[in-house]
PDB file of C-alpha atoms and ligand atoms in Angstrom:
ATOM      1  CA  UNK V   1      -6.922  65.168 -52.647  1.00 94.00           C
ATOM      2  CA  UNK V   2      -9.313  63.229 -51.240  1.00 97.00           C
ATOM      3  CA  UNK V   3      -9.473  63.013 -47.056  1.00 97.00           C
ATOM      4  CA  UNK V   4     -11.754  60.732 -44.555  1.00 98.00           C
ATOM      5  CA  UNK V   5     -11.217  62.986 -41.395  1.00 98.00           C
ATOM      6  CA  UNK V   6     -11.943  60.438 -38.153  1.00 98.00           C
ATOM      7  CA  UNK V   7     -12.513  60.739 -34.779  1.00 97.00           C
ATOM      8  CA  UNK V   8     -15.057  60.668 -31.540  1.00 96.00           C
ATOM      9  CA  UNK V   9     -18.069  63.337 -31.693  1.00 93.00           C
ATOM     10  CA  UNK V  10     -16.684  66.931 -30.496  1.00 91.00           C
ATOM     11  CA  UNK V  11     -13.096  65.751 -31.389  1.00 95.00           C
ATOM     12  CA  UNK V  12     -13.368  68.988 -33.985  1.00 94.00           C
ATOM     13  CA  UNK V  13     -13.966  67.741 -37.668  1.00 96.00           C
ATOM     14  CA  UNK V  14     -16.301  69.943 -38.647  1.00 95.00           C
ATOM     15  CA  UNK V  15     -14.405  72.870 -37.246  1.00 93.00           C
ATOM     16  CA  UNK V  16     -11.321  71.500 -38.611  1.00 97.00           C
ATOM     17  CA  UNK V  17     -12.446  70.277 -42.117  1.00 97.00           C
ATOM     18  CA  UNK V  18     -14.161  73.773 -42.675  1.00 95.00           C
ATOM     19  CA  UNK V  19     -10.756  74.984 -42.795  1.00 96.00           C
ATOM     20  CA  UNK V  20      -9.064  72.567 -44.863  1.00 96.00           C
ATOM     21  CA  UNK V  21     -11.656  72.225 -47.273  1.00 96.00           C
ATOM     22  CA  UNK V  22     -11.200  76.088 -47.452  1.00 95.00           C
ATOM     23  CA  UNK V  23      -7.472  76.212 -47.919  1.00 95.00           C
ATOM     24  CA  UNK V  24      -7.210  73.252 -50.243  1.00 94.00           C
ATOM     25  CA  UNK V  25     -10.081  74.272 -52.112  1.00 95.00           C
ATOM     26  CA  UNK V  26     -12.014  70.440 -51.446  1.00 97.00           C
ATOM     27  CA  UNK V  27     -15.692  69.968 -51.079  1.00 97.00           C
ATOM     28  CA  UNK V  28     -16.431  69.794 -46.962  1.00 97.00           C
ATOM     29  CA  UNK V  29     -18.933  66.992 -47.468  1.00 97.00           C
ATOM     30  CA  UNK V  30     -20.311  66.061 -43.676  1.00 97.00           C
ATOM     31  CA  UNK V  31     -23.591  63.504 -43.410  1.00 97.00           C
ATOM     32  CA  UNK V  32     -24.297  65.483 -40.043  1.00 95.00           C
ATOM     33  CA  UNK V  33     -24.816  68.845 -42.109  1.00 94.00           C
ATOM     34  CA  UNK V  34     -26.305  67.380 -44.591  1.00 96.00           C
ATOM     35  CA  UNK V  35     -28.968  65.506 -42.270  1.00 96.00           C
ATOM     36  CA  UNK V  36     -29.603  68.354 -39.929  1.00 93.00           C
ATOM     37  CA  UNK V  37     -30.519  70.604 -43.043  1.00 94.00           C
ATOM     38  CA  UNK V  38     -32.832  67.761 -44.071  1.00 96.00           C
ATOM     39  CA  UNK V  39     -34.223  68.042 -40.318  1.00 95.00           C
ATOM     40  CA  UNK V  40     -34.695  71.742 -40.760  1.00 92.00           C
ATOM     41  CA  UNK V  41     -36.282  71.644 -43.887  1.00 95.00           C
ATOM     42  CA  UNK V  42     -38.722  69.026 -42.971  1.00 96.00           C
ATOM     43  CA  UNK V  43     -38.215  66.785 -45.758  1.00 96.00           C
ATOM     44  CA  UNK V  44     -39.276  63.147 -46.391  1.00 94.00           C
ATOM     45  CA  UNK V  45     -35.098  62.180 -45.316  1.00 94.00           C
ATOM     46  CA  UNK V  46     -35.455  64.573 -42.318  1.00 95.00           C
ATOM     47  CA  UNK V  47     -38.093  62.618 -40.659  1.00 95.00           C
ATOM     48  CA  UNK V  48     -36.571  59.475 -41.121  1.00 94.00           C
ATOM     49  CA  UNK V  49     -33.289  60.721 -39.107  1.00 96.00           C
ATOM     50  CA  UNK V  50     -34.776  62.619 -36.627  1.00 95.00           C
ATOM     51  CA  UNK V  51     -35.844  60.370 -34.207  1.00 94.00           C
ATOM     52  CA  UNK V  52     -31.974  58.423 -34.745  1.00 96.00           C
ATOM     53  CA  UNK V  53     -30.051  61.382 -34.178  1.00 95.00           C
ATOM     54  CA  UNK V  54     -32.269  63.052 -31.581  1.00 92.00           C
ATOM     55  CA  UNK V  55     -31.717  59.649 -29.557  1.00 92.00           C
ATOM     56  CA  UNK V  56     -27.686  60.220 -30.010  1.00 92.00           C
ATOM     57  CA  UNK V  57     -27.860  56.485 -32.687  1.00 95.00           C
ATOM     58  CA  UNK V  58     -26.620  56.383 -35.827  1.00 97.00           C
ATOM     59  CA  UNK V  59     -29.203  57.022 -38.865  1.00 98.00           C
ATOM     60  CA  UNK V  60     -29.603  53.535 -40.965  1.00 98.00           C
ATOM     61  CA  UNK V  61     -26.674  52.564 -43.017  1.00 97.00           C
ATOM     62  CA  UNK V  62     -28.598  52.422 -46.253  1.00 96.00           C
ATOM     63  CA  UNK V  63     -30.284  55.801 -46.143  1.00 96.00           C
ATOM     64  CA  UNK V  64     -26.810  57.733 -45.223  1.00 97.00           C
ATOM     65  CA  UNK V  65     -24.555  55.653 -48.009  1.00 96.00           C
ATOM     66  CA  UNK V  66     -27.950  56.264 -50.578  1.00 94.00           C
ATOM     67  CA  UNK V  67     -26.905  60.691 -49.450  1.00 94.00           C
ATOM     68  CA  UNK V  68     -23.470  60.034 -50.440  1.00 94.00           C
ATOM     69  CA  UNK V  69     -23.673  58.032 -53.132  1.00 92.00           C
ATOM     70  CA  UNK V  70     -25.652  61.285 -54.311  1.00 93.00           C
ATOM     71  CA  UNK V  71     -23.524  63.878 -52.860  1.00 94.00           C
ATOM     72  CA  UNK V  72     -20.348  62.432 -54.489  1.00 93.00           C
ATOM     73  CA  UNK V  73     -21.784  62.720 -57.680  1.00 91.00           C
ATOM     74  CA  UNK V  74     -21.782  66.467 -57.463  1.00 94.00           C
ATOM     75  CA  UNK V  75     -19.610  68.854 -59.328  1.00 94.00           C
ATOM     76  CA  UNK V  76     -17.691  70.119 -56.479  1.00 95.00           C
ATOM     77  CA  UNK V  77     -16.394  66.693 -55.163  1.00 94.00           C
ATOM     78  CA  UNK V  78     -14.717  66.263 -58.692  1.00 92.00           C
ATOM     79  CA  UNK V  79     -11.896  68.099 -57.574  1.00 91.00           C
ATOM     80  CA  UNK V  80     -11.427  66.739 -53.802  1.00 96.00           C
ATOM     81  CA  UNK V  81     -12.970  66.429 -50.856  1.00 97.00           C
ATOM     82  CA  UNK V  82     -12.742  66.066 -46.812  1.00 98.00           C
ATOM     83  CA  UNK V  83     -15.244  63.523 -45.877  1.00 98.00           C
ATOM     84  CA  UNK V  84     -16.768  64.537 -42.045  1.00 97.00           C
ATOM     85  CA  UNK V  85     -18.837  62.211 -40.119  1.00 97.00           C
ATOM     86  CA  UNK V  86     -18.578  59.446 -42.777  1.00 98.00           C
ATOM     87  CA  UNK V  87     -18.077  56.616 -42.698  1.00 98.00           C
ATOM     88  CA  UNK V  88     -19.478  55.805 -39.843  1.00 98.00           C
ATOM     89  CA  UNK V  89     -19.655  51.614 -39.398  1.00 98.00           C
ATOM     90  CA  UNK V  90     -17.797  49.124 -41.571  1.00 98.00           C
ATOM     91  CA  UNK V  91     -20.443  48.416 -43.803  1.00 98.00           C
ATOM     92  CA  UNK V  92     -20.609  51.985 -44.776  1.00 98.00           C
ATOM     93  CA  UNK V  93     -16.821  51.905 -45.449  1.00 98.00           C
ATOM     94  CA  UNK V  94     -17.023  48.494 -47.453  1.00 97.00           C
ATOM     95  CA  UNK V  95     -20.269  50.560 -49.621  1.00 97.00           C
ATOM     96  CA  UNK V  96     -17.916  53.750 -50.171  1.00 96.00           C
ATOM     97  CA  UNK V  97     -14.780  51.330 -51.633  1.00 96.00           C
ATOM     98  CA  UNK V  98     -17.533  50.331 -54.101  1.00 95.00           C
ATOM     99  CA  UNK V  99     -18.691  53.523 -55.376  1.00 92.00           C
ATOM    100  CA  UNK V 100     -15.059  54.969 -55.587  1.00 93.00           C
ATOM    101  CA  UNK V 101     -13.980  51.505 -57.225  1.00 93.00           C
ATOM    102  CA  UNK V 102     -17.078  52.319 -59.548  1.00 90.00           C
ATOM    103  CA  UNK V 103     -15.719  55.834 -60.089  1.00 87.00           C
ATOM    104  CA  UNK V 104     -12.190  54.811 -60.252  1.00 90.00           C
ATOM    105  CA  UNK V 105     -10.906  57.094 -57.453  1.00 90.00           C
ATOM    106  CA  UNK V 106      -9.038  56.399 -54.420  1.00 92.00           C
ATOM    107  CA  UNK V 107      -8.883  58.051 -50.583  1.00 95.00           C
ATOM    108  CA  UNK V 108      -5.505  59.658 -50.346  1.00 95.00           C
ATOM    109  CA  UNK V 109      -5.620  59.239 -46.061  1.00 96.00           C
ATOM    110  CA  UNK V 110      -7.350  58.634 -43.385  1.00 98.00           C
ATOM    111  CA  UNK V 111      -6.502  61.225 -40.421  1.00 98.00           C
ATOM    112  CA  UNK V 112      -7.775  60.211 -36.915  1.00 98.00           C
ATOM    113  CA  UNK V 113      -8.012  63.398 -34.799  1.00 98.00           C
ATOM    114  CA  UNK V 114      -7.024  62.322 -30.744  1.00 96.00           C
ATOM    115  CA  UNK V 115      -8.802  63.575 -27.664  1.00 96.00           C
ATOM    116  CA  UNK V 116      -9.492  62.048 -24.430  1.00 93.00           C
ATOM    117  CA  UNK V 117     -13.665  61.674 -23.746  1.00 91.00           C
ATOM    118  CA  UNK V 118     -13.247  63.752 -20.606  1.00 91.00           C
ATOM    119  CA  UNK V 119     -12.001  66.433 -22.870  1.00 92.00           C
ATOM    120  CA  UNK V 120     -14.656  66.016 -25.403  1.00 93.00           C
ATOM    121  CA  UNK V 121     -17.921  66.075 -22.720  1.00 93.00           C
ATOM    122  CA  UNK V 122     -16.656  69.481 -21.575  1.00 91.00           C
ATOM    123  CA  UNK V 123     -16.581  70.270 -25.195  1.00 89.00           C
ATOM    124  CA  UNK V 124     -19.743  68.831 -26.585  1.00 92.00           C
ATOM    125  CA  UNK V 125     -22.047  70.379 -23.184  1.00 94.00           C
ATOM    126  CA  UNK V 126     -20.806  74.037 -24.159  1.00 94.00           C
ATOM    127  CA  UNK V 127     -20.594  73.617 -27.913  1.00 92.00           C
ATOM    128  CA  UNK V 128     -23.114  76.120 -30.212  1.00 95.00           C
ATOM    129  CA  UNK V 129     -23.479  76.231 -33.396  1.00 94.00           C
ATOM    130  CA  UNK V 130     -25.286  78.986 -35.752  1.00 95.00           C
ATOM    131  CA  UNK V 131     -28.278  77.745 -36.691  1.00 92.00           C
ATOM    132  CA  UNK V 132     -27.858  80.436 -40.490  1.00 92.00           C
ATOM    133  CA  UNK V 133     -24.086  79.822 -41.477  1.00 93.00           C
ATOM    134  CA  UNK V 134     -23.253  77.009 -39.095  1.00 90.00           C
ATOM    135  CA  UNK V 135     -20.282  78.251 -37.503  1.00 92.00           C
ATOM    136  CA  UNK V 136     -19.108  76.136 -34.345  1.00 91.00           C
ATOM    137  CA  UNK V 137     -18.392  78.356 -30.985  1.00 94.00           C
ATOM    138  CA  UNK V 138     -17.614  76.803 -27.387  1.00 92.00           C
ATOM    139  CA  UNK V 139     -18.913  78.523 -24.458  1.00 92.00           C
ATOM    140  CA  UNK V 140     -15.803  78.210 -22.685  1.00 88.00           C
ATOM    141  CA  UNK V 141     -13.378  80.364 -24.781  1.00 89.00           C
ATOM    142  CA  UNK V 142     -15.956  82.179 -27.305  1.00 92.00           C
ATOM    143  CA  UNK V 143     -17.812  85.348 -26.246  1.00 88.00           C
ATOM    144  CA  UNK V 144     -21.535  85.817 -27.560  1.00 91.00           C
ATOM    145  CA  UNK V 145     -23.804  88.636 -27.356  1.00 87.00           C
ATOM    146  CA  UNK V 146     -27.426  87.515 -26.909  1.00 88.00           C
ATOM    147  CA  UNK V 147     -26.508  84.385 -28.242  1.00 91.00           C
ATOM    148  CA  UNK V 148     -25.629  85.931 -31.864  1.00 96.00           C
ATOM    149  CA  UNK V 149     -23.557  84.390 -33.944  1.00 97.00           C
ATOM    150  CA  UNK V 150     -20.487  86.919 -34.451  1.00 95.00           C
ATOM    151  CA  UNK V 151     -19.823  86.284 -37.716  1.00 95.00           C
ATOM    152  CA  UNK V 152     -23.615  86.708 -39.536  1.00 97.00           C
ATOM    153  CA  UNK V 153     -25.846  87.382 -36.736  1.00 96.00           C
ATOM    154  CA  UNK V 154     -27.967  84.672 -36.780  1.00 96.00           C
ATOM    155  CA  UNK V 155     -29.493  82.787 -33.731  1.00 96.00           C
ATOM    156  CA  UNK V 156     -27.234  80.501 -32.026  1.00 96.00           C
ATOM    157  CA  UNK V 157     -28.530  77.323 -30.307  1.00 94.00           C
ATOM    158  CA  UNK V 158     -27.467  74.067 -28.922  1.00 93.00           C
ATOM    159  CA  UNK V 159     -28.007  71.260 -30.555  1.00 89.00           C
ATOM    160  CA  UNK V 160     -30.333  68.475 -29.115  1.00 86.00           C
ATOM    161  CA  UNK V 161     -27.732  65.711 -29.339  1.00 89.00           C
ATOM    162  CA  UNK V 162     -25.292  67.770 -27.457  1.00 91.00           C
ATOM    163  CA  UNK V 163     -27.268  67.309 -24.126  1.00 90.00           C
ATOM    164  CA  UNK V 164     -24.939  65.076 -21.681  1.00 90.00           C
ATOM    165  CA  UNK V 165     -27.376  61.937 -22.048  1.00 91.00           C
ATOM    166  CA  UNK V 166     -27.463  61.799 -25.541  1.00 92.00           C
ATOM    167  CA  UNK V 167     -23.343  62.795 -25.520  1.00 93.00           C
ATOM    168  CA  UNK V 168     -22.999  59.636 -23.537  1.00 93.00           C
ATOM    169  CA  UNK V 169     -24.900  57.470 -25.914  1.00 94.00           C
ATOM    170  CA  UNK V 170     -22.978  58.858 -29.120  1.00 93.00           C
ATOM    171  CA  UNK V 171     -19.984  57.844 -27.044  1.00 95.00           C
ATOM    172  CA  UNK V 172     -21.379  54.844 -26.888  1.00 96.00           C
ATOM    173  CA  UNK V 173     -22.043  54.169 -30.667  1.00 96.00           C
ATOM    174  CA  UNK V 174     -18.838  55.393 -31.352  1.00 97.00           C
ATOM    175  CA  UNK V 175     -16.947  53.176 -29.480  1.00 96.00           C
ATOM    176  CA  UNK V 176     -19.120  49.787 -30.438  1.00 98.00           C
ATOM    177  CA  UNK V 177     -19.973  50.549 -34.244  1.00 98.00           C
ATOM    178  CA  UNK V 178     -17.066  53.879 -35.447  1.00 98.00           C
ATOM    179  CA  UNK V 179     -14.129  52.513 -33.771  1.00 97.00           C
ATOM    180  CA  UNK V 180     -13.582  49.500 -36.023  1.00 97.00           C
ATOM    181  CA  UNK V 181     -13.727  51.784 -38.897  1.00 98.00           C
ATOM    182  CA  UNK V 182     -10.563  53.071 -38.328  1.00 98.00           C
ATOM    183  CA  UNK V 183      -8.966  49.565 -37.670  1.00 97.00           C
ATOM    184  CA  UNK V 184     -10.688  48.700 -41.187  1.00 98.00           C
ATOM    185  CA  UNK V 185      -8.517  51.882 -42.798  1.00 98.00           C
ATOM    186  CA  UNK V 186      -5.612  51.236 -40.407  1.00 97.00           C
ATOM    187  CA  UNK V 187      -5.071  47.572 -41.854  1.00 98.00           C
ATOM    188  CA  UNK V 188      -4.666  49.144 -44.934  1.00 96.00           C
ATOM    189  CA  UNK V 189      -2.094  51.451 -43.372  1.00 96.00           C
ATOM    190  CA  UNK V 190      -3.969  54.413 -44.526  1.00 96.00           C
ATOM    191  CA  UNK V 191      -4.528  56.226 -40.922  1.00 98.00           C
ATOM    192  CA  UNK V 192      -2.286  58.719 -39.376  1.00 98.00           C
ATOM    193  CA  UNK V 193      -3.296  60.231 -36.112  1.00 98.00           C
ATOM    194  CA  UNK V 194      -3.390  63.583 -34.808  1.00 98.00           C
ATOM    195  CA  UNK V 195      -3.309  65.731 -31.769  1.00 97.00           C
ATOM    196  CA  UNK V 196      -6.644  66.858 -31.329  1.00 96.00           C
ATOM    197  CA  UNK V 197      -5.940  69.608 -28.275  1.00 95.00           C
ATOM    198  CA  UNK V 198      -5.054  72.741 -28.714  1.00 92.00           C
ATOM    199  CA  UNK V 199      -6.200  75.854 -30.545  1.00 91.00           C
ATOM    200  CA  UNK V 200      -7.559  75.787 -33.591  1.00 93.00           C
ATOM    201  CA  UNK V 201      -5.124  77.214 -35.711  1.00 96.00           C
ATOM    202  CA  UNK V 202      -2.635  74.704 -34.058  1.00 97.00           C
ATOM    203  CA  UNK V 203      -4.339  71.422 -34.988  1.00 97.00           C
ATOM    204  CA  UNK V 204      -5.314  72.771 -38.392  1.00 97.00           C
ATOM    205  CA  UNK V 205      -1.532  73.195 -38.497  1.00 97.00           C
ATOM    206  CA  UNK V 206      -1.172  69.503 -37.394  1.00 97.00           C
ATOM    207  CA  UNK V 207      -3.365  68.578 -39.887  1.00 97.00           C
ATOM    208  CA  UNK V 208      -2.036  70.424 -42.914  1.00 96.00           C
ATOM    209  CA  UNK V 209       1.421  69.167 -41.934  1.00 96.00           C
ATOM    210  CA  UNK V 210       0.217  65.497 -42.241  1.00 96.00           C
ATOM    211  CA  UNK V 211      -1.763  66.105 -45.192  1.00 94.00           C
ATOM    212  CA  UNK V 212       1.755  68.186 -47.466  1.00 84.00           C
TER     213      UNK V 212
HETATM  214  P1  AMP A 301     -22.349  64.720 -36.521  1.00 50.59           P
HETATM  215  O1  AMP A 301     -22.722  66.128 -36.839  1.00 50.59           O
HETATM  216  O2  AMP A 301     -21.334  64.166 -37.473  1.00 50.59           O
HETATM  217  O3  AMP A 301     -21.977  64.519 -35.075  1.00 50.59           O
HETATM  218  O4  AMP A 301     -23.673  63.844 -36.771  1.00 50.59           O
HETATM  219  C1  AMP A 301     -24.857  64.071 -36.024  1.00 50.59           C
HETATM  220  C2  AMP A 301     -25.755  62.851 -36.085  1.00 50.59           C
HETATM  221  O5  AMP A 301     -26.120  62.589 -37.447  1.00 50.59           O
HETATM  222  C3  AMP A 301     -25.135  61.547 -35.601  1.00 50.59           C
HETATM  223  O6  AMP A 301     -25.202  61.397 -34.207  1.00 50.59           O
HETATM  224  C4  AMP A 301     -26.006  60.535 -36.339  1.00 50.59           C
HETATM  225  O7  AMP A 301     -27.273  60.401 -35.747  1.00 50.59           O
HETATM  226  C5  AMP A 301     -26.192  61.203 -37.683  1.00 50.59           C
HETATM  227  N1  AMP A 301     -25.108  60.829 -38.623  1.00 50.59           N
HETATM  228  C6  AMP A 301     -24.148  61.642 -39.152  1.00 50.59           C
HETATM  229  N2  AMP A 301     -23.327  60.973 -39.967  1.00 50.59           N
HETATM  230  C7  AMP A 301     -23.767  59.690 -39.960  1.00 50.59           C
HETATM  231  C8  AMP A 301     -23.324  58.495 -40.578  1.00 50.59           C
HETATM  232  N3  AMP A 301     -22.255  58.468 -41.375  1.00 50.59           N
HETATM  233  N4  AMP A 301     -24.029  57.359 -40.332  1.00 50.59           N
HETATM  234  C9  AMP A 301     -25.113  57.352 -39.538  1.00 50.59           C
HETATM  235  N5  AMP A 301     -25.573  58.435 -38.913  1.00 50.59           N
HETATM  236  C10 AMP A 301     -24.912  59.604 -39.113  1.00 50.59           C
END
């Protein structure tokens, strides 16, 4: 099965595709991961992005299609996988119809997680994340000691693009240069939309039961 899960920042695909990708045994491919560990490791592709993600913009087209062009080629996406974060713009979408026309596979759906942006700014301002396993915690229901992360310990920080300025420009670039994506996808009827509110467990539910 292959998946593009959609939606505004903070809507909940990382949190939700870590599941999915667990319980349908896909590859959890997100560009956001996969850039902020370039970030972290100080590499020559870290650089580059830093500056376009710290700012809340999108990284240039051809350096994030050039990652998954690369990370598609891996072993694990053979046998499915939940695209997070990507794509991003149309010309991104029209570059990832070419490399699965070149590798003769097709997306199976688009789903389009749902939440109003009042919703999501409360989200985004008290999301954490662990900066060792990256596991996603919100302030507002989860309970940290010493800001640990409960599940390996490790430090737990916010990240810089979750500050309200930067929330409202990735708003912003969602709205001008993400939204068409999803008309692109929904012309060829391949979106179905989902609830995005609730507990976890309840809109993974969602989302399994659109996905069967
Ligand atoms: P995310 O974790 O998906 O919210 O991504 C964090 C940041 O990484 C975004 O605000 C962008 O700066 C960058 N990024 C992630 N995915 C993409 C993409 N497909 N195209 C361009 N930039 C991206």
């Amino acid at each position: 099965m292959r998946i593009i899960l959609f939606g505004p920042p903070g809507v909940g695909k990382g949190t939700q595709a870590k599941i999915i990708s667990k319980d349908l045994k896909l590859a959890h491919i997100a560009t956001g991961d996969i850039l902020r560990e370039a970030v972290a490791h100080g590499t020559q592709l870290g650089k580059k992005a830093k500056a376009f993600m710290d700012r809340g913009e999108l990284v240039p087209d051809d350096v994030v299609i050039g990652i998954m062009q690369d990370r598609l080629k891996e072993s694990d996406a053979k046998n499915g996988f939940i695209l997070d974060g990507f794509p991003r713009t149309l010309p991104q979408a029209e570059a990832l119809d070419k490399v699965f026309d070149r590798l003769n596979i097709r997306i199976d759906k688009v789903v389009s997680m749902e939440v109003d942006k009042e919703v999501l700014m409360n989200r985004l301002t008290s999301r954490r994340v662990c900066r060792n396993c990256g596991s996603i915690y919100n302030l507002l229901v989860d309970k940290l000691n010493d800001s640990k992360c409960t599940k390996c310990g490790g430090e737990v920080y916010q990240r810089d693009d979750d500050k309200r300025e930067t929330i409202e420009r990735r708003f912003e670039v969602y709205q001008n240069q993400t939204k068409p994506v999803k008309k692109y996808y929904g012309a060829k009827k391949m979106v179905t939309e989902i609830d995005g509110i609730g507990e976890i467990d309840e809109v993974a539910n969602r989302l399994k039961s659109v996905l069967n």
